Amino acid sequence: MLVEDLIHRFELVKKRKPLHADELLDYIQKGYIYGELSIVEYKKLFFELDKLEAEKPMSFFIKTI
């Protein structure tokens, strides 16, 4: 699956266009967790989204002291 296919799939499910690559990153992570994507598909998409500078917001990470 390519990023273009991912965007199309996102639009079918969410009924709107993704606002940013970060939103697609969230979408593939949930898809992988729920078994909708294989690890191979997830890794390919992750690396493509990484090239588009998709990232989790800093508030997502747990802070340790």
PDB file of C-alpha atoms in Angstrom:
ATOM      1  CA  MET A   1       0.000   0.000   0.000  1.00  0.00           C
ATOM      2  CA  LEU A   2       1.281   3.427  -0.920  1.00  0.00           C
ATOM      3  CA  VAL A   3       0.610   6.709   0.846  1.00  0.00           C
ATOM      4  CA  GLU A   4      -1.860   7.628  -1.910  1.00  0.00           C
ATOM      5  CA  ASP A   5      -3.804   4.431  -1.169  1.00  0.00           C
ATOM      6  CA  LEU A   6      -3.647   5.217   2.531  1.00  0.00           C
ATOM      7  CA  ILE A   7      -5.091   8.683   1.940  1.00  0.00           C
ATOM      8  CA  HIS A   8      -7.901   7.192  -0.156  1.00  0.00           C
ATOM      9  CA  ARG A   9      -8.652   4.613   2.553  1.00  0.00           C
ATOM     10  CA  PHE A  10      -8.613   7.357   5.202  1.00  0.00           C
ATOM     11  CA  GLU A  11     -11.089   9.420   3.152  1.00  0.00           C
ATOM     12  CA  LEU A  12     -13.447   6.451   2.745  1.00  0.00           C
ATOM     13  CA  VAL A  13     -13.483   5.712   6.457  1.00  0.00           C
ATOM     14  CA  LYS A  14     -13.384   9.236   7.901  1.00  0.00           C
ATOM     15  CA  LYS A  15     -15.385  10.944   5.110  1.00  0.00           C
ATOM     16  CA  ARG A  16     -12.820  13.758   4.890  1.00  0.00           C
ATOM     17  CA  LYS A  17      -9.263  14.455   3.809  1.00  0.00           C
ATOM     18  CA  PRO A  18      -6.444  14.086   6.355  1.00  0.00           C
ATOM     19  CA  LEU A  19      -5.317  17.415   7.756  1.00  0.00           C
ATOM     20  CA  HIS A  20      -1.655  16.448   8.071  1.00  0.00           C
ATOM     21  CA  ALA A  21       0.727  13.508   7.779  1.00  0.00           C
ATOM     22  CA  ASP A  22       0.596  13.256  11.592  1.00  0.00           C
ATOM     23  CA  GLU A  23      -3.052  12.260  11.322  1.00  0.00           C
ATOM     24  CA  LEU A  24      -2.137   9.483   8.876  1.00  0.00           C
ATOM     25  CA  LEU A  25       0.512   8.263  11.310  1.00  0.00           C
ATOM     26  CA  ASP A  26      -2.138   7.953  14.025  1.00  0.00           C
ATOM     27  CA  TYR A  27      -4.404   6.156  11.563  1.00  0.00           C
ATOM     28  CA  ILE A  28      -1.831   3.504  10.599  1.00  0.00           C
ATOM     29  CA  GLN A  29      -0.834   2.948  14.216  1.00  0.00           C
ATOM     30  CA  LYS A  30      -4.442   2.230  15.150  1.00  0.00           C
ATOM     31  CA  GLY A  31      -4.782   0.041  12.053  1.00  0.00           C
ATOM     32  CA  TYR A  32      -1.763  -1.999  13.087  1.00  0.00           C
ATOM     33  CA  ILE A  33      -2.953  -2.357  16.685  1.00  0.00           C
ATOM     34  CA  TYR A  34      -6.387  -3.561  15.539  1.00  0.00           C
ATOM     35  CA  GLY A  35      -4.880  -6.026  13.059  1.00  0.00           C
ATOM     36  CA  GLU A  36      -5.974  -4.148   9.934  1.00  0.00           C
ATOM     37  CA  LEU A  37      -2.366  -3.740   8.743  1.00  0.00           C
ATOM     38  CA  SER A  38       0.433  -6.286   8.737  1.00  0.00           C
ATOM     39  CA  ILE A  39       3.803  -5.359  10.171  1.00  0.00           C
ATOM     40  CA  VAL A  40       5.213  -5.176   6.633  1.00  0.00           C
ATOM     41  CA  GLU A  41       2.499  -2.731   5.498  1.00  0.00           C
ATOM     42  CA  TYR A  42       2.881  -0.700   8.685  1.00  0.00           C
ATOM     43  CA  LYS A  43       6.663  -0.388   8.317  1.00  0.00           C
ATOM     44  CA  LYS A  44       6.438   0.662   4.661  1.00  0.00           C
ATOM     45  CA  LEU A  45       3.823   3.306   5.436  1.00  0.00           C
ATOM     46  CA  PHE A  46       5.667   4.455   8.555  1.00  0.00           C
ATOM     47  CA  PHE A  47       8.867   5.090   6.598  1.00  0.00           C
ATOM     48  CA  GLU A  48       6.953   6.939   3.876  1.00  0.00           C
ATOM     49  CA  LEU A  49       5.208   9.127   6.467  1.00  0.00           C
ATOM     50  CA  ASP A  50       8.527   9.676   8.234  1.00  0.00           C
ATOM     51  CA  LYS A  51       9.864  11.157   4.984  1.00  0.00           C
ATOM     52  CA  LEU A  52       6.898  13.568   5.133  1.00  0.00           C
ATOM     53  CA  GLU A  53       8.019  14.457   8.692  1.00  0.00           C
ATOM     54  CA  ALA A  54       4.993  12.947  10.443  1.00  0.00           C
ATOM     55  CA  GLU A  55       5.467  12.767  14.188  1.00  0.00           C
ATOM     56  CA  LYS A  56       3.639  12.377  17.457  1.00  0.00           C
ATOM     57  CA  PRO A  57       3.121  15.553  19.489  1.00  0.00           C
ATOM     58  CA  MET A  58       5.448  15.948  22.460  1.00  0.00           C
ATOM     59  CA  SER A  59       2.475  15.740  24.841  1.00  0.00           C
ATOM     60  CA  PHE A  60       2.016  12.111  23.697  1.00  0.00           C
ATOM     61  CA  PHE A  61       5.258  10.933  25.298  1.00  0.00           C
ATOM     62  CA  ILE A  62       5.422  10.085  28.982  1.00  0.00           C
ATOM     63  CA  LYS A  63       7.787  12.325  30.891  1.00  0.00           C
ATOM     64  CA  THR A  64      10.125  10.640  33.362  1.00  0.00           C
ATOM     65  CA  ILE A  65      12.053  12.426  36.038  1.00  0.00           C
TER      66      ILE A  65
END
